Coordinates of C-alpha atoms in Angstrom, one line a residue:
X1 CA 0.0 0.0 0.0
X2 CA 1.4 3.3 -1.0
X3 CA 0.4 6.0 1.6
X4 CA 2.1 8.8 -0.3
X5 CA -0.1 8.3 -3.3
X6 CA -3.2 8.1 -1.1
X7 CA -2.6 11.0 1.4
X8 CA -6.1 11.3 3.0
X9 CA -5.9 7.8 4.5
X10 CA -3.8 9.2 7.3
X11 CA -5.6 12.5 7.7
X12 CA -8.0 10.7 10.1
X13 CA -5.3 9.1 12.2
X14 CA -6.8 11.0 15.2
X15 CA -9.6 8.4 15.3
X16 CA -7.2 5.5 15.3
X17 CA -4.9 7.2 17.7
X18 CA -7.7 7.7 20.2
X19 CA -8.8 4.1 19.9
X20 CA -5.4 2.7 20.3
X21 CA -4.5 5.1 23.2
X22 CA -7.4 3.9 25.1
X23 CA -6.3 0.2 24.9
X24 CA -2.8 -0.2 23.6
X25 CA -2.0 -3.5 25.5
X26 CA -0.7 -6.8 24.1
X27 CA -0.4 -10.3 25.4
X28 CA 2.5 -10.1 27.8
X29 CA 2.3 -11.3 31.4
X30 CA 2.4 -8.9 34.4
X31 CA 6.0 -7.8 35.1
X32 CA 8.0 -9.4 37.9
X33 CA 7.8 -7.5 41.2
X34 CA 10.9 -5.6 42.2
X35 CA 12.5 -5.9 45.6
X36 CA 10.1 -4.7 48.4
X37 CA 10.3 -1.0 49.4
X38 CA 12.1 -0.7 52.7
X39 CA 10.0 0.4 55.7
X40 CA 10.0 4.2 55.8
X41 CA 11.2 4.6 52.2
X42 CA 10.0 7.7 50.5
X43 CA 7.6 7.3 47.7
X44 CA 7.2 9.3 44.5
X45 CA 7.8 13.1 44.4
X46 CA 5.0 15.5 44.5
X47 CA 4.4 18.3 42.1
X48 CA 5.7 21.8 42.5
X49 CA 3.2 24.6 42.1
X50 CA 5.1 27.7 41.1
X51 CA 7.8 28.6 38.6
X52 CA 9.1 31.6 36.8
X53 CA 6.5 32.4 34.0
X54 CA 7.5 31.5 30.5
X55 CA 7.8 34.2 27.9
X56 CA 4.8 34.1 25.5
X57 CA 5.2 32.7 22.0
X58 CA 5.2 34.7 18.8
X59 CA 3.0 33.4 16.1
X60 CA 4.6 30.3 14.5
X61 CA 7.5 30.2 17.0
X62 CA 7.8 28.3 20.2
X63 CA 7.8 30.2 23.4
X64 CA 11.1 31.0 25.0
X65 CA 11.7 28.3 27.8
X66 CA 11.2 29.6 31.3
X67 CA 13.6 28.9 34.1
X68 CA 13.0 25.4 35.4
X69 CA 12.9 25.0 39.2
X70 CA 16.0 23.3 40.6
X71 CA 14.8 22.7 44.1
X72 CA 13.9 19.0 44.7
X73 CA 10.2 18.4 44.8
X74 CA 8.7 17.5 48.2
X75 CA 7.8 13.8 48.8
X76 CA 4.6 12.3 50.1
X77 CA 4.7 10.8 53.6
X78 CA 5.3 7.1 54.0
X79 CA 2.5 5.3 55.9
X80 CA 3.4 5.2 59.6
X81 CA 0.4 3.4 61.1
X82 CA -0.6 -0.2 60.5
X83 CA -4.3 -1.0 61.2
X84 CA -5.1 -4.5 62.7
X85 CA -8.0 -6.6 61.2
X86 CA -11.3 -5.4 62.6
X87 CA -10.3 -1.7 62.7
X88 CA -12.0 0.1 59.9
X89 CA -10.1 3.4 59.9
X90 CA -8.0 5.8 61.9
X91 CA -7.5 9.5 61.5
X92 CA -5.3 12.1 63.1
X93 CA -3.7 15.5 63.2
X94 CA -0.3 16.5 64.6
X95 CA -1.9 19.0 67.0
X96 CA -4.8 21.4 67.5
X97 CA -2.3 24.2 67.5
X98 CA -0.9 23.2 64.1
X99 CA -4.4 22.8 62.6
X100 CA -5.6 26.1 63.8
X101 CA -2.4 28.0 62.7
X102 CA -2.5 26.5 59.2
X103 CA -6.3 26.9 58.8
X104 CA -6.1 30.5 59.9
X105 CA -3.2 31.3 57.6
X106 CA -4.7 29.6 54.5
X107 CA -8.2 31.0 55.2
X108 CA -6.9 34.6 55.7
X109 CA -5.2 34.4 52.2
X110 CA -8.3 33.1 50.6
X111 CA -10.9 35.3 52.5
X112 CA -9.0 38.0 54.3
X113 CA -10.7 39.3 57.4
X114 CA -13.3 36.5 57.5
X115 CA -11.5 34.3 60.0
X116 CA -12.3 35.1 63.7
X117 CA -9.2 36.2 65.5
X118 CA -10.0 33.9 68.5
X119 CA -10.3 30.8 66.5
X120 CA -8.4 28.7 69.1
X121 CA -10.8 29.7 71.9
X122 CA -13.8 29.1 69.6
X123 CA -12.5 25.6 68.8
X124 CA -11.9 24.8 72.5
X125 CA -15.4 26.0 73.5
X126 CA -16.9 24.0 70.7
X127 CA -15.3 20.8 71.9
X128 CA -16.3 21.7 75.5
X129 CA -19.9 22.1 74.4
X130 CA -19.9 18.9 72.3
X131 CA -19.0 16.7 75.2
X132 CA -20.5 18.7 77.9
X133 CA -17.3 19.4 79.8
X134 CA -17.4 22.0 82.5
X135 CA -13.7 22.9 81.9
X136 CA -11.3 22.0 79.1
X137 CA -8.0 23.6 80.2
X138 CA -6.6 20.1 80.6
X139 CA -6.6 19.7 76.7
X140 CA -3.0 19.7 75.4
X141 CA -3.2 21.6 72.2
X142 CA 0.4 20.8 71.2
X143 CA 0.0 17.0 71.0
X144 CA -1.6 14.7 68.3
X145 CA -5.3 14.3 68.2
X146 CA -6.3 10.8 66.9
X147 CA -9.4 8.8 66.2
X148 CA -10.3 5.3 65.2
X149 CA -13.5 3.3 64.1
X150 CA -13.9 -0.4 64.2
X151 CA -16.3 -2.6 62.2
X152 CA -19.6 -0.9 63.0
X153 CA -21.5 -4.2 62.4
X154 CA -20.0 -5.7 65.5
X155 CA -21.0 -2.8 67.8
X156 CA -24.6 -1.9 67.0
X157 CA -23.6 0.5 64.3
X158 CA -21.1 2.3 66.6
X159 CA -17.4 1.6 67.4
X160 CA -15.5 4.9 67.4
X161 CA -12.8 6.0 69.9
X162 CA -11.4 9.5 70.2
X163 CA -8.0 10.1 71.8
X164 CA -7.6 13.6 73.3
X165 CA -4.2 14.7 74.6
X166 CA -4.4 15.8 78.2
X167 CA -2.2 17.4 80.8
X168 CA -3.9 16.0 83.9
X169 CA -6.2 13.0 84.4
X170 CA -7.9 14.3 87.5
X171 CA -8.8 17.5 85.7
X172 CA -10.5 15.5 83.0
X173 CA -12.6 13.6 85.6
X174 CA -13.3 16.9 87.4
X175 CA -14.6 18.5 84.1
X176 CA -17.3 15.9 83.6
X177 CA -21.0 16.9 84.1
X178 CA -22.4 16.2 87.7
X179 CA -24.5 13.3 86.4
X180 CA -21.5 11.5 85.0
X181 CA -20.9 7.9 86.4
X182 CA -17.5 7.1 87.7
X183 CA -15.8 3.6 87.7
X184 CA -18.6 1.9 85.8
X185 CA -18.5 -1.3 83.7
X186 CA -14.7 -1.3 83.7
X187 CA -14.4 2.3 82.5
X188 CA -13.1 5.3 84.4
X189 CA -16.4 7.0 83.7
X190 CA -19.5 7.3 81.5
X191 CA -21.5 10.3 80.7
X192 CA -24.3 11.7 78.3
X193 CA -23.6 14.4 75.8
X194 CA -25.7 15.4 72.7
X195 CA -27.9 12.3 73.2
X196 CA -25.0 9.9 73.1
X197 CA -23.4 7.9 75.9
X198 CA -19.6 8.2 76.0
X199 CA -17.2 5.9 77.9
X200 CA -14.0 7.5 79.3
X201 CA -10.8 5.6 79.7
X202 CA -7.1 6.7 80.1
X203 CA -3.9 5.6 78.4
X204 CA -0.6 7.5 79.1
X205 CA -1.4 11.1 78.3
X206 CA -4.6 10.4 76.4
X207 CA -8.2 10.6 77.4
X208 CA -10.1 8.0 75.4
X209 CA -13.7 8.6 74.6
X210 CA -15.7 5.7 72.9
X211 CA -19.3 5.4 72.0
X212 CA -19.6 1.7 72.8
X213 CA -18.8 0.0 76.0
X214 CA -16.9 -2.8 74.3
X215 CA -14.6 -0.8 72.0
X216 CA -11.9 0.1 74.5
X217 CA -11.6 -3.4 76.1
X218 CA -11.4 -5.1 72.7
X219 CA -8.9 -2.7 71.2
X220 CA -6.9 -1.7 74.3
X221 CA -3.6 -2.9 72.9
X222 CA -4.0 -1.0 69.6
X223 CA -5.3 2.1 71.3
X224 CA -2.7 2.2 74.0
X225 CA 0.1 1.3 71.7
X226 CA 0.1 2.2 68.0
X227 CA -2.7 4.7 68.0
X228 CA -1.7 6.6 71.2
X229 CA 1.9 6.8 69.9
X230 CA 1.0 7.8 66.3
X231 CA 2.3 11.2 65.2
X232 CA 0.6 12.0 61.9
X233 CA 2.9 13.5 59.4
X234 CA 0.3 15.7 57.7
X235 CA -2.2 18.2 58.8
X236 CA -5.1 15.7 58.4
X237 CA -4.4 12.1 57.8
X238 CA -7.0 9.3 57.3
X239 CA -6.0 5.6 56.9
X240 CA -8.5 3.0 55.9
X241 CA -8.1 -0.8 56.4
X242 CA -9.5 -2.1 53.1
X243 CA -9.2 -5.7 54.4
X244 CA -11.7 -4.8 57.0
X245 CA -13.9 -3.0 54.6
X246 CA -14.0 -5.9 52.2
X247 CA -14.8 -8.3 55.0
X248 CA -17.3 -6.2 56.9
X249 CA -19.1 -5.1 53.9
X250 CA -18.8 -8.1 51.7
X251 CA -22.5 -8.5 51.2
X252 CA -23.0 -4.8 50.3
X253 CA -20.1 -4.9 47.9
X254 CA -21.5 -7.9 46.1
X255 CA -24.9 -6.2 45.9
X256 CA -23.3 -3.1 44.5
X257 CA -21.5 -5.2 41.9
X258 CA -24.7 -6.9 40.8
X259 CA -26.5 -3.5 40.6
X260 CA -23.6 -2.0 38.6
X261 CA -23.6 -4.9 36.2
X262 CA -27.4 -4.5 35.6
X263 CA -27.0 -0.8 35.1
X264 CA -24.2 -1.1 32.6
X265 CA -26.0 -3.9 30.8
X266 CA -29.0 -1.8 30.3
X267 CA -27.0 1.2 29.2
X268 CA -25.2 -0.9 26.7
X269 CA -28.4 -1.9 25.0
X270 CA -29.5 1.5 23.8
X271 CA -31.4 1.3 20.4
X272 CA -29.1 1.7 17.4
X273 CA -26.0 1.0 19.5
X274 CA -23.9 -2.2 19.5
X275 CA -24.2 -4.6 22.4
X276 CA -21.4 -3.4 24.6
X277 CA -22.6 -5.4 27.7
X278 CA -19.4 -7.6 27.7
X279 CA -17.1 -4.5 27.6
X280 CA -19.1 -2.8 30.3
X281 CA -19.1 -5.8 32.5
X282 CA -15.4 -6.2 32.2
X283 CA -14.9 -2.6 33.2
X284 CA -17.2 -3.3 36.2
X285 CA -15.2 -6.4 37.1
X286 CA -11.9 -4.4 36.9
X287 CA -13.3 -1.7 39.2
X288 CA -14.4 -4.3 41.9
X289 CA -11.1 -6.2 41.4
X290 CA -9.3 -3.0 42.4
X291 CA -11.6 -2.6 45.5
X292 CA -11.1 -6.2 46.5
X293 CA -7.4 -6.2 45.8
X294 CA -6.7 -3.1 47.9
X295 CA -5.4 -3.6 51.4
X296 CA -5.2 0.0 52.6
X297 CA -5.9 3.6 51.5
X298 CA -4.5 6.7 53.0
X299 CA -5.8 10.3 52.5
X300 CA -3.8 13.3 53.4
X301 CA -4.6 17.0 53.5
X302 CA -1.9 19.6 54.2
X303 CA -0.3 22.9 53.2
X304 CA 3.2 22.9 51.7
X305 CA 5.2 25.3 49.7
X306 CA 2.3 27.7 49.2
X307 CA -0.1 25.0 48.1
X308 CA -3.0 23.0 49.5
X309 CA -2.1 19.4 48.8
X310 CA -4.4 16.3 48.8
X311 CA -2.5 13.0 48.9
X312 CA -4.0 9.6 48.1
X313 CA -2.1 6.4 48.6
X314 CA -3.3 2.8 48.1
X315 CA -1.6 -0.4 48.9
X316 CA -2.7 -3.7 47.4
X317 CA -2.2 -7.4 47.5
X318 CA 1.0 -8.5 45.7
X319 CA -0.9 -10.7 43.3
X320 CA -3.5 -8.0 42.4
X321 CA -3.6 -6.3 39.0
X322 CA -3.2 -2.9 40.8
X323 CA 0.0 -4.1 42.4
X324 CA 1.2 -5.2 39.0
X325 CA 0.4 -1.7 37.6
X326 CA 2.2 -0.1 40.6
X327 CA 5.3 -2.1 39.9
X328 CA 5.1 -1.3 36.3
X329 CA 5.3 2.4 36.8
X330 CA 7.6 2.5 39.9
X331 CA 10.6 4.5 39.4
X332 CA 9.4 5.9 36.0
X333 CA 9.6 9.6 35.2
X334 CA 7.9 11.9 32.6
X335 CA 10.6 11.7 30.0
X336 CA 8.8 14.0 27.5
X337 CA 8.1 17.0 29.8
X338 CA 10.5 19.1 27.8
X339 CA 8.3 18.6 24.8
X340 CA 5.4 20.5 26.4
X341 CA 5.1 24.1 25.2
X342 CA 6.5 26.5 27.8
X343 CA 3.4 28.6 27.6
X344 CA 1.0 25.7 27.9
X345 CA -2.0 26.2 30.0
X346 CA -2.6 22.5 30.2
X347 CA 0.1 19.9 30.1
X348 CA 0.2 16.1 30.7
X349 CA 3.0 13.6 30.6
X350 CA 3.1 10.0 31.4
X351 CA 5.4 7.0 31.1
X352 CA 3.3 3.8 31.4
X353 CA 3.9 0.9 29.1
X354 CA 0.3 -0.4 28.8
X355 CA 1.6 -3.3 26.7
X356 CA 2.5 -5.0 29.9
X357 CA -1.2 -4.9 31.2
X358 CA -3.0 -8.0 30.1
X359 CA -6.5 -6.5 30.8
X360 CA -5.9 -3.7 28.4
X361 CA -5.5 -6.1 25.5
X362 CA -8.5 -8.0 26.7
X363 CA -10.6 -4.9 26.6
X364 CA -9.4 -4.1 23.1
X365 CA -10.4 -7.5 21.9
X366 CA -13.8 -7.2 23.5
X367 CA -14.3 -3.8 21.9
X368 CA -13.5 -5.2 18.5
X369 CA -15.9 -8.1 19.0
X370 CA -18.6 -5.5 20.0
X371 CA -18.3 -3.5 16.9
X372 CA -17.8 -6.5 14.5
X373 CA -21.5 -7.1 14.4
X374 CA -22.4 -3.4 14.0
X375 CA -20.0 -3.0 11.0
X376 CA -20.9 -6.4 9.6
X377 CA -17.3 -7.6 9.8
X378 CA -16.6 -11.2 8.7
X379 CA -14.5 -13.4 11.0
X380 CA -11.6 -13.1 8.5
X381 CA -11.8 -9.3 8.7
X382 CA -12.0 -9.4 12.5
X383 CA -8.9 -11.6 12.6
X384 CA -7.1 -9.2 10.3
X385 CA -8.0 -6.1 12.4
X386 CA -6.9 -7.9 15.5
X387 CA -3.5 -8.6 13.9
X388 CA -3.2 -4.9 13.0
X389 CA -4.0 -4.0 16.6
X390 CA -1.1 -6.3 17.6
X391 CA 1.2 -4.5 15.2
X392 CA 0.2 -1.1 16.6
X393 CA 0.5 -2.3 20.2
X394 CA 4.1 -3.5 19.8
X395 CA 5.1 0.0 18.6
X396 CA 4.0 2.0 21.6
X397 CA 6.5 2.5 24.4
X398 CA 4.1 4.3 26.8
X399 CA 6.1 7.5 26.8
X400 CA 3.6 10.3 26.0
X401 CA 2.9 14.0 26.3
X402 CA -0.1 16.3 25.6
X403 CA 0.0 20.0 25.6
X404 CA -2.6 22.8 25.0
X405 CA -1.0 26.2 24.7
X406 CA -1.5 29.7 23.2
X407 CA -0.3 30.1 19.6
X408 CA -0.6 33.8 18.8
X409 CA -4.2 34.6 19.8
X410 CA -5.4 30.9 19.4
X411 CA -5.8 29.4 22.8
X412 CA -6.3 25.8 21.9
X413 CA -3.0 24.9 20.2
X414 CA -2.8 21.2 20.8
X415 CA 0.4 19.2 20.5
X416 CA 1.3 15.6 21.5
X417 CA 4.3 13.4 21.2
X418 CA 4.6 9.6 21.6
X419 CA 7.8 7.6 21.6
X420 CA 7.4 4.5 19.4
X421 CA 9.5 1.6 18.2
X422 CA 9.4 2.6 14.6
X423 CA 7.1 5.4 13.3
X424 CA 7.1 4.2 9.8
X425 CA 5.8 0.8 10.8
X426 CA 3.2 2.4 13.0
X427 CA 2.0 4.7 10.2
X428 CA 1.7 1.7 7.9
X429 CA -0.5 -0.1 10.4
X430 CA -2.7 2.9 10.9
X431 CA -3.2 3.1 7.1
X432 CA -4.1 -0.6 6.9
X433 CA -6.6 -0.2 9.7
X434 CA -8.2 2.8 8.0
X435 CA -8.4 0.9 4.7
X436 CA -10.1 -2.0 6.5
X437 CA -12.6 0.0 8.6
X438 CA -13.5 3.1 6.6
X439 CA -15.7 1.4 3.9
X440 CA -17.5 -0.6 6.6
X441 CA -18.1 2.4 8.9
X442 CA -19.2 4.6 5.9
X443 CA -21.6 2.0 4.8
X444 CA -23.1 1.8 8.3
X445 CA -23.5 5.6 8.4
X446 CA -25.2 5.6 5.0
X447 CA -27.7 2.9 6.2
X448 CA -28.4 4.8 9.4
X449 CA -29.1 8.1 7.5
X450 CA -31.4 6.2 5.1
X451 CA -33.4 4.7 8.0
X452 CA -33.9 8.2 9.4
X453 CA -35.0 9.6 5.9
X454 CA -31.9 11.7 5.5
X455 CA -29.8 12.0 2.3
X456 CA -26.3 13.2 1.8
X457 CA -25.8 14.3 -1.8
X458 CA -22.9 12.5 -3.4
X459 CA -22.4 10.2 -0.4
X460 CA -23.0 7.0 -2.3
X461 CA -20.0 7.8 -4.5
X462 CA -17.6 7.9 -1.6
X463 CA -15.3 4.9 -1.5
X464 CA -12.5 6.0 0.8
X465 CA -11.5 8.8 3.1
X466 CA -10.0 11.0 0.4
X467 CA -13.3 10.9 -1.4
X468 CA -15.1 11.9 1.8
X469 CA -12.7 14.9 2.3
X470 CA -13.2 15.9 -1.3
X471 CA -17.0 15.7 -0.9
X472 CA -17.0 17.8 2.2
X473 CA -14.6 20.2 0.7
X474 CA -16.8 20.7 -2.3
X475 CA -19.8 21.4 0.0
X476 CA -17.8 23.7 2.3
X477 CA -16.2 25.7 -0.5
X478 CA -19.4 27.4 -1.4
X479 CA -19.7 28.6 2.1
X480 CA -16.2 30.1 2.2
X481 CA -14.4 27.1 3.7
X482 CA -11.4 25.3 2.0
X483 CA -10.2 21.9 3.0
X484 CA -6.8 20.6 1.8
X485 CA -5.0 17.3 2.4
X486 CA -1.2 17.3 2.7
X487 CA 0.9 14.1 2.7
X488 CA 4.6 14.6 2.0
X489 CA 8.1 14.3 3.4
X490 CA 9.4 17.6 4.8
X491 CA 12.9 17.7 6.2
X492 CA 13.0 13.9 6.8
X493 CA 9.6 14.0 8.6
X494 CA 6.6 12.3 7.0
X495 CA 3.8 14.8 7.4
X496 CA 0.1 14.0 7.0
X497 CA -2.2 16.9 7.5
X498 CA -5.6 18.5 6.9
X499 CA -5.7 22.3 6.5
X500 CA -8.8 24.4 6.8
X501 CA -9.1 28.0 5.6
X502 CA -12.2 30.0 6.3
X503 CA -13.4 33.2 4.6
X504 CA -15.4 34.7 7.4
X505 CA -16.8 37.5 5.2
X506 CA -18.1 34.9 2.7
X507 CA -19.6 33.0 5.6
X508 CA -21.6 36.2 6.4
X509 CA -20.7 35.9 10.0
X510 CA -19.8 39.7 10.3
X511 CA -23.2 40.9 9.2
X512 CA -25.2 38.2 11.0
X513 CA -23.4 38.3 14.3
X514 CA -20.7 41.0 14.7
X515 CA -19.9 40.0 18.3
X516 CA -19.4 36.3 17.4
X517 CA -17.4 37.4 14.3
X518 CA -15.1 39.4 16.5
X519 CA -14.5 36.4 18.8
X520 CA -14.0 33.9 16.1
X521 CA -11.7 36.3 14.1
X522 CA -9.8 37.3 17.2
X523 CA -9.3 33.8 18.8
X524 CA -9.8 31.1 16.2
X525 CA -8.6 33.0 13.2
X526 CA -9.0 31.9 9.6
X527 CA -6.5 29.1 9.2
X528 CA -6.0 26.0 11.1
X529 CA -4.0 22.8 10.6
X530 CA -4.3 19.3 12.0
X531 CA -1.0 17.5 11.3
X532 CA 0.8 14.2 12.2
X533 CA 4.5 13.8 12.0
X534 CA 6.4 10.4 11.7
X535 CA 10.2 10.0 12.1
X536 CA 12.3 7.4 13.7
X537 CA 11.0 6.7 17.2
X538 CA 8.6 9.7 17.3
X539 CA 5.0 10.2 16.5
X540 CA 3.7 13.7 16.8
X541 CA 0.4 15.5 16.4
X542 CA -0.4 19.2 16.4
X543 CA -3.5 21.2 15.9
X544 CA -3.6 25.0 15.5
X545 CA -2.5 27.8 13.1
X546 CA 0.9 26.3 12.8
X547 CA 0.1 22.6 13.3
X548 CA 2.3 21.4 10.5
X549 CA 5.5 23.1 11.6
X550 CA 4.9 22.1 15.3
X551 CA 4.3 18.5 14.3
X552 CA 7.4 18.5 12.2
X553 CA 9.6 20.0 15.0
X554 CA 8.3 17.5 17.6
X555 CA 8.9 14.5 15.3
X556 CA 12.4 15.8 14.4
X557 CA 13.3 16.0 18.1
X558 CA 13.1 19.8 18.5
X559 CA 11.7 20.2 22.0
X560 CA 10.3 23.5 23.0
X561 CA 11.7 23.3 26.6
X562 CA 8.7 22.4 28.7
X563 CA 6.3 24.2 31.1
X564 CA 8.4 24.8 34.2
X565 CA 5.9 23.7 36.8
X566 CA 5.0 20.5 34.9
X567 CA 8.7 19.8 34.3
X568 CA 9.4 19.9 38.0
X569 CA 6.3 17.7 38.7
X570 CA 7.4 15.1 36.2
X571 CA 10.6 14.4 38.0
X572 CA 10.3 11.1 39.8
X573 CA 6.7 10.6 38.7
X574 CA 5.3 8.3 36.0
X575 CA 2.4 10.6 35.4
X576 CA 2.2 14.4 36.0
X577 CA -0.3 17.1 34.8
X578 CA -0.5 20.9 35.3
X579 CA -3.1 23.5 34.7
X580 CA -2.1 27.2 34.4
X581 CA -5.2 29.4 35.0
X582 CA -3.3 32.7 34.4
X583 CA -2.3 31.7 30.9
X584 CA -5.7 30.4 29.9
X585 CA -7.7 33.4 31.2
X586 CA -5.3 35.9 29.6
X587 CA -5.7 34.1 26.3
X588 CA -9.5 34.3 26.5
X589 CA -9.8 38.1 27.0
X590 CA -10.9 38.5 23.3
X591 CA -14.3 37.2 24.6
X592 CA -16.2 40.2 25.9
X593 CA -17.5 38.5 29.0
X594 CA -14.0 37.5 29.9
X595 CA -12.5 40.9 29.0
X596 CA -14.7 42.5 31.6
X597 CA -12.7 40.6 34.2
X598 CA -9.5 42.0 33.0
X599 CA -8.5 43.5 36.3
X600 CA -9.1 40.2 38.1
X601 CA -7.2 38.3 35.4
X602 CA -4.2 40.6 35.7
X603 CA -4.3 40.0 39.5
X604 CA -3.9 36.2 38.9
X605 CA -0.5 35.0 40.2
X606 CA 1.9 34.3 37.3
X607 CA 3.6 30.9 36.9
X608 CA 1.4 29.0 39.4
X609 CA -0.3 25.7 38.4
X610 CA -2.7 23.2 39.7
X611 CA -0.9 19.9 39.5
X612 CA -1.5 16.1 39.8
X613 CA 1.1 13.4 40.0
X614 CA 1.2 9.6 40.3
X615 CA 3.8 6.9 40.8
X616 CA 4.1 3.4 42.1
X617 CA 5.7 2.5 45.4
X618 CA 6.1 -1.2 46.1
X619 CA 2.7 -2.7 45.6
X620 CA 0.8 0.5 45.9
X621 CA 0.2 3.9 44.2
X622 CA 0.7 7.4 45.4
X623 CA -1.2 10.3 43.9
X624 CA -1.0 14.0 44.9
X625 CA -3.1 16.9 43.9
X626 CA -1.8 20.4 44.5
X627 CA -3.8 23.7 44.6
X628 CA -1.7 26.9 44.8
X629 CA -3.2 29.0 47.6
X630 CA -2.7 32.4 45.9
X631 CA -4.5 31.2 42.8
X632 CA -7.3 29.8 44.8
X633 CA -7.5 33.2 46.6
X634 CA -7.7 34.9 43.2
X635 CA -10.4 32.6 42.1
X636 CA -12.4 33.7 45.1
X637 CA -12.3 37.2 43.6
X638 CA -13.8 35.9 40.4
X639 CA -16.7 34.4 42.3
X640 CA -17.7 37.8 43.4
X641 CA -18.0 39.2 39.8

């Protein structure tokens, strides 16, 4: 097959790319597990949030790279509390003082003047009122506050214990309401508060309040040992024992699984759609396999380096698919971060070789079987497409990046880059797939239109994608839109592209809707290009006013330098993403409603980004989301407009 003589075949590579990116696995087994992570080992690095802003790009030229942060990124805390079977979860904070100091500081940045100056005394009075204490000066505000909950089914729906740091046991007893009962049922005291009976016990420098008489006796060793000695690393930490969850709620989980299967089966049977019930069922099975294969989950909320951070860590059974995935990405880093545009307002990099995940290939085969009936594919055609999928899958290394930046005034300049084994081989496979599928898909589309009583002039004469582009181009030209296919080698890069030129005056938009005309002309412009570049081990894609040149540059190895915050976040993480609100909002000021917020937009902090990172640690995953406080505070200003 000669792709150069049939250029339009590859102009629709986006469809094949999307399909393959969703399920690029092959038939390999799960990777071998590396050596266990040592106790206390530090997991993946978290994202940074700020960096020197990049200089904006001139039309057709990449932006000048901004300075990349050189400070090491902070790391997520390693779990420091193991929960025994039967304990559902535990939560804690380093101290009331640290909580109040941090909350007050962050809140005053986001909503200045709205935080009461006597926050500490209000918190103390609130706790005093909650439990009916007559005095609470015994509470040690500088020590950890911790909490636990056991399986509620074994304790009449209750089972919580709260550990309050104290300075004096006698003061605690003296602060109880007059009707409290002392030395009762093996407890130091019991009392009523807010309609709940609480049982008071003591361990070391902790007053233990439990809502069921059996909790303290049954869990004395854990409460007096690990829980009392726990010093949470983060402002708020919650650790969940998924073994207990899966055991205690086994019936409910199974009921949820059955209900989910019924819902997905019904959704997959929509009229005119293929029977996707097997695919949906497999997705449901994978979801519950993750739940049942997880042994622990940890949530963290804290402030660090001028950002609010939310951490999520999960640990899983070594034989689970989740553990296999964690081992697969452990130690990986976002190798293509420098290919992201420096002025990108959205960037994403990942390094995950999905060929090593068996379930991905399984889902791909199920999807092919699902659409085989819809497109009336013969068994031989299905087998041939499956072989093409295998050819594609073997080419993808899992190193990818996606970037959306500002090109001139165009705010949606999209670029992507994937590292492959051989771009020429991959391009040939895409072309073969397009040859196989297009005729079937177009035939199905025509049948569907015919059933609905719709006609598409000239549609019956379309035999391939070039024919479809020519048909659409002929229809669009009369309205002032010109479509052109490009397929040629430029500077050793194979380029396949579709260009679109629009005569907005001929479209009549200026007369019909001057405001919309101004927005379209000012932001979208009159020329766009969707291009793919193939060279060596690189497959690139670009969309925007200069898509062809950008795709050529990326495929040729010309990296624009990277967005600084994302570059820092990608270090030590298999996946990292960053969103720059300041860049996006400034690019949208051509829209009148946005332009009216110009002052607020100018006040947005420069070079800050919302970030997300993920990596594998042992048999678990660690994910961190970061929200820059100054940007969040600026957003509060938008809310008032």
